[in-house]
XYZ file of C-alpha atoms in Angstrom:
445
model
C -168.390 9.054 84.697
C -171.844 10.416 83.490
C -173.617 7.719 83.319
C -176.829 9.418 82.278
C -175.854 8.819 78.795
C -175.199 5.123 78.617
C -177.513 2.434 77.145
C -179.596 0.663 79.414
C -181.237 -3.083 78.988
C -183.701 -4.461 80.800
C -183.337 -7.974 81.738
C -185.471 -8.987 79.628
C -183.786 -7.407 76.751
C -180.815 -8.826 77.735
C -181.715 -12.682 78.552
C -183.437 -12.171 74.667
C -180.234 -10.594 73.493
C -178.138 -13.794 74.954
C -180.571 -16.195 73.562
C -179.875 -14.880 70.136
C -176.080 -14.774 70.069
C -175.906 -18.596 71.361
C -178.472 -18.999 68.361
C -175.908 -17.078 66.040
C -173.105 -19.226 67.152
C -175.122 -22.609 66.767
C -175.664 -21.474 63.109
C -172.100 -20.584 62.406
C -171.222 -24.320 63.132
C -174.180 -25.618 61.542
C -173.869 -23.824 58.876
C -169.560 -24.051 58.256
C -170.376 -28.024 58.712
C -173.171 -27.995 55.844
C -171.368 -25.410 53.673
C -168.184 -27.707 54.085
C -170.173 -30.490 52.996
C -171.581 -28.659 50.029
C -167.575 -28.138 48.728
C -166.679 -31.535 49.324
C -169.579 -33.179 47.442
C -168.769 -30.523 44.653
C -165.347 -31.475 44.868
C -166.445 -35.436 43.957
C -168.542 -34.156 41.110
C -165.079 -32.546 40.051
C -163.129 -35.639 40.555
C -165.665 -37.674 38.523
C -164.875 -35.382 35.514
C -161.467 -35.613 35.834
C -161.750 -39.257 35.868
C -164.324 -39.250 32.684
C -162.195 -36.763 30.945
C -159.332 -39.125 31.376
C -161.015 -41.585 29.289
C -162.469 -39.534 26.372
C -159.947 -38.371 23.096
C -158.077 -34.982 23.336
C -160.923 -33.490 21.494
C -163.527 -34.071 24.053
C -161.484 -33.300 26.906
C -160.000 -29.965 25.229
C -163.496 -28.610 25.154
C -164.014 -29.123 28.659
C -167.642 -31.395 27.720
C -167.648 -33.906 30.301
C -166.903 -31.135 32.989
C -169.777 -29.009 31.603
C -171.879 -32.013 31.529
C -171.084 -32.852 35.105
C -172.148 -28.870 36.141
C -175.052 -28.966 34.283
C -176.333 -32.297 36.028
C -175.592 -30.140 39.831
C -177.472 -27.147 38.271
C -179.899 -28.596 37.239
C -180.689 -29.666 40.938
C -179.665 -27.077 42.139
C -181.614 -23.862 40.181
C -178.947 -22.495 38.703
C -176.412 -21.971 35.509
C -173.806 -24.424 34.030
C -171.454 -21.646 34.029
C -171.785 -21.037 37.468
C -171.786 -24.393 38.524
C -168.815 -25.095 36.906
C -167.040 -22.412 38.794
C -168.283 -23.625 41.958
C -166.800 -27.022 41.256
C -163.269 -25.758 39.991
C -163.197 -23.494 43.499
C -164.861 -26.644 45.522
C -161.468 -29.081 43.866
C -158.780 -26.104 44.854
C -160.187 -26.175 48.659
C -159.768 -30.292 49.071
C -156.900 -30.380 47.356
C -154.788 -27.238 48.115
C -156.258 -26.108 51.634
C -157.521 -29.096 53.903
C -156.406 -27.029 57.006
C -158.459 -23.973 56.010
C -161.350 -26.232 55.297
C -161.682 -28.215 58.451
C -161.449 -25.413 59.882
C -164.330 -23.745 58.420
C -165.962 -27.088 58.884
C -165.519 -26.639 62.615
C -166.972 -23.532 62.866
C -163.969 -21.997 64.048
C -163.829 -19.705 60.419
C -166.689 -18.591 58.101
C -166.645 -18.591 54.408
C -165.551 -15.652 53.699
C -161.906 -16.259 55.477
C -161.415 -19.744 53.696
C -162.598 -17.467 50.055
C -159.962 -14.998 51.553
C -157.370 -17.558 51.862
C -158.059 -19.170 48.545
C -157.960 -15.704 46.793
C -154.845 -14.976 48.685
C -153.080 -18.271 48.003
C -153.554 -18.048 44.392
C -150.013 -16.122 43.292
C -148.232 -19.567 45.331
C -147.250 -22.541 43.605
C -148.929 -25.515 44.484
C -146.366 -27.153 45.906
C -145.908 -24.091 48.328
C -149.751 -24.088 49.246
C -149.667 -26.219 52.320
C -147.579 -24.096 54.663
C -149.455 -21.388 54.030
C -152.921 -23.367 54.345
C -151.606 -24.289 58.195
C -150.320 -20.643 58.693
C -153.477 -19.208 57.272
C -156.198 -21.244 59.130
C -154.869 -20.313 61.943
C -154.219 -16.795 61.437
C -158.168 -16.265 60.403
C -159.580 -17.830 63.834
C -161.004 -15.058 65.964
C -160.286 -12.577 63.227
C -162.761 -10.323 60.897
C -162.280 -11.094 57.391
C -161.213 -7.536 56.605
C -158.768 -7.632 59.468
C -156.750 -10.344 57.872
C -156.779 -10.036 54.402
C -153.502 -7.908 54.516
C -151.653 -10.381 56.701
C -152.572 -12.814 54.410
C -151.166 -11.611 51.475
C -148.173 -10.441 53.271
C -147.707 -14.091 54.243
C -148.255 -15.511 50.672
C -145.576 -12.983 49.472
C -143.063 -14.108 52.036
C -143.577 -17.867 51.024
C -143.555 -17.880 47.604
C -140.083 -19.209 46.173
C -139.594 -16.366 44.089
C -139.091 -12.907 45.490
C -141.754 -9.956 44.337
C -139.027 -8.496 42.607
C -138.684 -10.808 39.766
C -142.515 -11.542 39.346
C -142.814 -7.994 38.983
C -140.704 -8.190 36.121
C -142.519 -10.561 34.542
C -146.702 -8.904 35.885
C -145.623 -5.515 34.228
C -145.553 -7.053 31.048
C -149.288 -7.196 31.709
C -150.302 -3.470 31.878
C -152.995 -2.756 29.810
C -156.147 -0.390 29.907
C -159.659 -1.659 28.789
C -162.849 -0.156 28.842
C -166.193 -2.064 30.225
C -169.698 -0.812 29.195
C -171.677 -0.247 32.950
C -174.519 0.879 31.299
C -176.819 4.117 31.324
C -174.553 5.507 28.521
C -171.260 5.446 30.731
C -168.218 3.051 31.041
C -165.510 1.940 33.366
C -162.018 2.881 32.366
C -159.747 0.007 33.816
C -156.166 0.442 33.644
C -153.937 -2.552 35.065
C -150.477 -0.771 35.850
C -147.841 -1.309 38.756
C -148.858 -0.477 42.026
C -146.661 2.146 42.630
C -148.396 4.204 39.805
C -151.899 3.177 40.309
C -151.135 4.862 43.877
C -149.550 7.974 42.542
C -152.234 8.193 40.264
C -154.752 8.087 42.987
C -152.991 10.819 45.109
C -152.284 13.110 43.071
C -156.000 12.942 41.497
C -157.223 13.326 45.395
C -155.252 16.293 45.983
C -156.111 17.795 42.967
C -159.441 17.739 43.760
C -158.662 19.213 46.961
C -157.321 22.414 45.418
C -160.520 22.759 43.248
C -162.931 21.889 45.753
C -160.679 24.283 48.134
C -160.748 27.304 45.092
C -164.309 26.859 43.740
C -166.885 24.410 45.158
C -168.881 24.257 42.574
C -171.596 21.789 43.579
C -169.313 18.469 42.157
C -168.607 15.537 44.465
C -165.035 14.451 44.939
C -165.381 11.331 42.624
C -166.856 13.647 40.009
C -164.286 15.608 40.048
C -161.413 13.214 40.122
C -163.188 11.649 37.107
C -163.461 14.869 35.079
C -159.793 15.589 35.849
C -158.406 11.815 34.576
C -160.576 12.629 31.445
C -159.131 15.688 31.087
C -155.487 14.952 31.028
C -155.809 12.195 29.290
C -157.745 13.877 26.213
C -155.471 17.028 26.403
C -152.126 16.302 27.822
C -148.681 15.512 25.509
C -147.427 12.039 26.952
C -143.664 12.289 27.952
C -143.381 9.155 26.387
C -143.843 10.066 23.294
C -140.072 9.470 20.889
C -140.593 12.716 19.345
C -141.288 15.326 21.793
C -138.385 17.957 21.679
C -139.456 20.174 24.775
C -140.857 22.701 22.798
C -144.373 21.558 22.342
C -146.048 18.500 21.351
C -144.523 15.689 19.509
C -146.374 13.244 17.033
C -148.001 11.153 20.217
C -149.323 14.881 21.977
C -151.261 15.940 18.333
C -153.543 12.859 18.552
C -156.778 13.129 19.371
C -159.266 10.878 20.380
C -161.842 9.776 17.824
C -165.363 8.236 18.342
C -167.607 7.395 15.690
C -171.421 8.437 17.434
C -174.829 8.010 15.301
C -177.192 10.781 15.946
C -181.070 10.639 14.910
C -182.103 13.678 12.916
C -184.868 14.278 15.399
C -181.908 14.239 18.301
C -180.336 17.301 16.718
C -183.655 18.963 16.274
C -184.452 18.348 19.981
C -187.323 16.453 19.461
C -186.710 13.294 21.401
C -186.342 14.624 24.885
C -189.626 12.695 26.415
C -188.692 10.054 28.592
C -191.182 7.842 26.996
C -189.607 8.195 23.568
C -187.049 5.435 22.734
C -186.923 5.006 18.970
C -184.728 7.845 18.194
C -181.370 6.892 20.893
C -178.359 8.352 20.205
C -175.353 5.837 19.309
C -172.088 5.793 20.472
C -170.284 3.376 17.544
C -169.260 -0.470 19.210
C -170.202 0.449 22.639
C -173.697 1.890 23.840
C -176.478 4.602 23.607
C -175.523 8.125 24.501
C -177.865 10.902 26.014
C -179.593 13.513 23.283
C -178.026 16.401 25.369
C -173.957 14.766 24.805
C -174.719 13.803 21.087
C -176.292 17.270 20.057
C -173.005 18.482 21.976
C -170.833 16.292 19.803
C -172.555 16.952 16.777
C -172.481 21.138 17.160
C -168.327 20.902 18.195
C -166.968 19.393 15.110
C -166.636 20.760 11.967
C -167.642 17.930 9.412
C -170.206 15.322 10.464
C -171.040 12.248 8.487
C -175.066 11.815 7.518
C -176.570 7.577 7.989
C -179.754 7.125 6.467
C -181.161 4.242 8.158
C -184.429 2.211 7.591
C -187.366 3.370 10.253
C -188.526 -0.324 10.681
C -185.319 -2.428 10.318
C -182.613 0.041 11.593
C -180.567 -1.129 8.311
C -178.199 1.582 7.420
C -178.918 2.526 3.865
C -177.077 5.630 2.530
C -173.987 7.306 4.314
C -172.175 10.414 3.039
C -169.089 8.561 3.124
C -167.667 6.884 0.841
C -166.530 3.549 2.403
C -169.787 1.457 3.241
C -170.725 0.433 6.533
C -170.503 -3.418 7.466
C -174.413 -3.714 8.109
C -174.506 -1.935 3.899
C -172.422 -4.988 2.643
C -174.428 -7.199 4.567
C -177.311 -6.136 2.642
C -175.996 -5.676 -0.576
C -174.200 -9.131 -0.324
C -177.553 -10.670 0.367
C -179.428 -8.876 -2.210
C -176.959 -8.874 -5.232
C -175.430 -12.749 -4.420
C -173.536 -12.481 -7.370
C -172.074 -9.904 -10.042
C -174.700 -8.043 -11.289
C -173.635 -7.767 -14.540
C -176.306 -9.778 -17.517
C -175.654 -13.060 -17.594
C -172.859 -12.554 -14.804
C -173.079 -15.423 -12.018
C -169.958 -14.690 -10.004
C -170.214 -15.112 -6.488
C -170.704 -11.958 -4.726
C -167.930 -13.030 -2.257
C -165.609 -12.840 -5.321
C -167.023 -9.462 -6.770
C -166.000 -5.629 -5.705
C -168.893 -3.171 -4.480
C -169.208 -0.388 -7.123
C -171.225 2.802 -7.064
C -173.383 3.084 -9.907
C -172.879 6.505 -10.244
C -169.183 7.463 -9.461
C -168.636 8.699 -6.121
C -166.119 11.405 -7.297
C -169.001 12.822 -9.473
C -171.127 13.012 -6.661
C -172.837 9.574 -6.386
C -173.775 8.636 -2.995
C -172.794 5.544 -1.115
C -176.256 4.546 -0.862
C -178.157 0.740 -1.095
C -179.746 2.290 -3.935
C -176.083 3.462 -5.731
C -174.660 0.012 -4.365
C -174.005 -3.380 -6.417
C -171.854 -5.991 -6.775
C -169.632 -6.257 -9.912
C -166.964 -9.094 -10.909
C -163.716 -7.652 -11.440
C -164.278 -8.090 -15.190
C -167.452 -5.934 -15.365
C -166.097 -3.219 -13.272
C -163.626 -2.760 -15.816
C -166.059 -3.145 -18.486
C -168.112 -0.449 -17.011
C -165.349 1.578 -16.136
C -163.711 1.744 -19.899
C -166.265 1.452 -22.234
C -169.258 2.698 -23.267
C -171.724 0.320 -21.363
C -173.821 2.476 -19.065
C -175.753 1.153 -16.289
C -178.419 3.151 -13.874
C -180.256 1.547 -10.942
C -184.118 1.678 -11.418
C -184.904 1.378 -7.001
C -185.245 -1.871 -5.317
C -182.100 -3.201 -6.701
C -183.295 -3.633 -10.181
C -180.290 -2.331 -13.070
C -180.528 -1.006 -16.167
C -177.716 -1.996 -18.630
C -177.509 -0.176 -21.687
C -175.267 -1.804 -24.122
C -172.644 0.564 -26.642
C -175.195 -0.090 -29.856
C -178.303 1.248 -27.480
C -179.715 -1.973 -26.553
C -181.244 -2.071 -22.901
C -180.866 -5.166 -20.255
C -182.455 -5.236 -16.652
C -180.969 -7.270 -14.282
C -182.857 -8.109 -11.447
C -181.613 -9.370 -8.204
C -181.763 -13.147 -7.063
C -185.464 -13.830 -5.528
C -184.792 -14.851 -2.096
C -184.070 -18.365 -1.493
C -186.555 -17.886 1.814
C -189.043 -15.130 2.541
C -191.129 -14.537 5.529
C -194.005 -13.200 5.353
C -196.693 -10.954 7.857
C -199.613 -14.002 8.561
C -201.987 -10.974 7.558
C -200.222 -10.673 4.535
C -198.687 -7.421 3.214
C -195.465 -5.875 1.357
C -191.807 -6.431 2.807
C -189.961 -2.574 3.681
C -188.745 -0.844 0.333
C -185.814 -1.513 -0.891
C -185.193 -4.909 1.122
C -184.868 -7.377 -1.477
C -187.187 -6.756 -3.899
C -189.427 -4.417 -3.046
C -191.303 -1.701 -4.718
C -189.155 1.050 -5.586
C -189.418 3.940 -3.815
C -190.843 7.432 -5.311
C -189.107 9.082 -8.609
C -185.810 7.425 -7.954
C -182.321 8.824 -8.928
C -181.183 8.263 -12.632
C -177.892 7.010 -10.888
């Protein structure tokens, strides 16, 4: 053997190497016996709640207060959340109770933490009443083991205790599936799809070798992942789902037509290319319900489809006030609802809660669904204005102008706010925000 190669120690390195595992294994101990300690005194804090609870009415204890009360006494001690503390304590009460094996033997130093969290995790699809023969099985199992070692003989023995075979909770777990989507941040999201094994497996293969063949054909600079993600996005967006009733095998059916639909706000100065500096954050791109997009994917978006909606939005508040459709967006109503407070209609006091949203000017004739073309009118008055002569124009800053059939002019004003806050150096609120001045040569609507 060539032993020019090998890894020599001095004995000095070595009697300092030695010193350091016998510290390493004093610590495991000491530190299994203290974290053990930690559970069961977490595991009291539990049992007093339970106790409490037991006391209070079916109110109290269906809002879980005493338990939050008890976590937020430990946190407080201990630097950190309720929440979290609570969770501690729930985990702490399923170790005493359901796995004294697995704990004393974590207390003994003979297993760390993370193979008694292993077994816990593991133990979770048994019954209770099947948890102790698997907490004596288990502890011993872990000792002298690496926690990634064991994790698949663990589950393989929680399977093969559990009263009821895989089969028939299988039955029952697929009726679970579902696909959700979680925000990561950075203007991308997590697709999560909870489907049978089996599948999720399939899935994964055939994604692998797919990228294989590409990478194989034309490697174009794109890491495996990346391309395994851009090929799940692409069937997905593109491909006809054989599930779909009406598929006849000669093209799509009803379910292959769809196509996906997201609703993204774009900042004029995004489509003009203006907002590209790194230190410019006022003018994001908006993807709808979820998160901000990058300029470069929202001027994409906007220069693929063939109709695009226009938002006119306040520059200090953000508050959406014009939109070339001609349903209203919810942050509109909001406004208008707290502007208007009633039917605006002379005289009128209505709640606005009870009153329809009318353009001014008729939408069909080319009035836009803007703050400004907005107000709330009982259903009486929307009739009125609808079949008779009364005319009515909106004079900016949510004042109207009623003109009755004999000529004779009204204004309505909206309600002054019950509470306004003002700058301490004084000045204007924004236009049109309740009250304001109204802005420049506004629009006989």
């Amino acid at each position: 053997m060539d032993t020019s190669r090998l890894i020599e120690f001095s004995d000095e390195d070595l009697a300092e190497l030695d010193e350091v595992a016998h510290y390493a294994e004093a610590m495991t101990l000491a530190l299994g016996a203290m974290e053990v300690g930690n559970v069961r005194n977490q595991a009291r804090a539990g049992a007093i709640a339970e106790r409490v609870s037991r006391r209070q009415s079916a109110s109290v204890r269906s809002q879980e207060m005493v338990y939050r009360s008890v976590a937020a006494e430990l946190a407080g001690v201990t630097f950190t959340t309720d929440r979290s503390m609570q969770a501690q304590i729930s985990q702490a009460v399923e170790w005493v109770e359901c796995y004294p094996v697995t704990l004393a033997a974590w207390e003994a130093g003979r297993i760390t933490r993370g193979h008694a969290t292993a077994v816990l995790r593991c133990g979770t699809v048994l019954p209770r009443d099947a948890r102790a023969e698997f907490d004596a099985q288990a502890a011993e199992m872990c000792v002298g083991q690496s926690v990634g070692r064991v994790k698949d003989r663990l589950d393989h023995l929680a399977q093969e205790l559990h009263p009821r075979t895989l089969a028939e909770r299988h039955v029952e777990a697929r009726k679970e599936r579902r696909v959700g989507r979680q925000s990561v941040g950075d203007a991308m999201s997590a697709l999560i799809a909870v489907v049978p094994e089996i599948l999720a497996a399939a899935i994964d293969d055939r994604l692998n070798e797919q990228a294989s063949t590409i990478i194989d054909a034309d490697p174009d600079g794109r890491t495996r992942d990346q391309i395994r993600a851009d090929i799940l996005c692409d069937m997905l967006l593109t491909g006809s789902p054989l599930a779909d009733p009406t598929i006849d095998g000669d093209g799509n059916g009803t379910l292959g037509m769809i196509r996906a639909k997201v609703q993204v706000v774009v900042p004029a100065l995004t489509l003009l290319g203006r907002d590209d500096d790194p230190a410019n954050d006022t003018t994001t791109a908006d993807l709808v319900g979820s998160a901000p997009i990058d300029p470069a994917t929202a001027r994409a978006l906007a220069g693929a489809v063939p109709t695009w909606e226009r938002l006119v939005v306040h520059p200090v508040t953000g508050q959406v006030l014009c939109t070339d459709s001609y349903r209203r967006t919810a942050s509109m109503a909001r406004f208008l609802k707290a502007r208007d407070r009633h039917c605006r209609f002379p005289g009128c006091r209505r709640p606005a809660i009870r009153c329809e949203v009318d353009h001014t000017f008729d939408y069909a004739l080319g009035g836009p669904t803007d703050v400004r073309n907005l107000c709330h009118l009982c259903q009486r008055h929307h009739s009125m204005k609808q079949f008779t002569s009364w005319g009515v124009r909106q004079l900016g800053g949510g004042v109207l102008e009623w003109t009755s059939p004999t000529g004779r002019v009204y204004i309505d004003h909206p309600p002054a706010p019950l509470v306004r806050f003002m700058p301490s150096g004084g000045g204007a609120p924004p236009p049109d925000e309740g009250g304001g001045a109204p802005p420049p040569d506004p629009a006989p609507f």
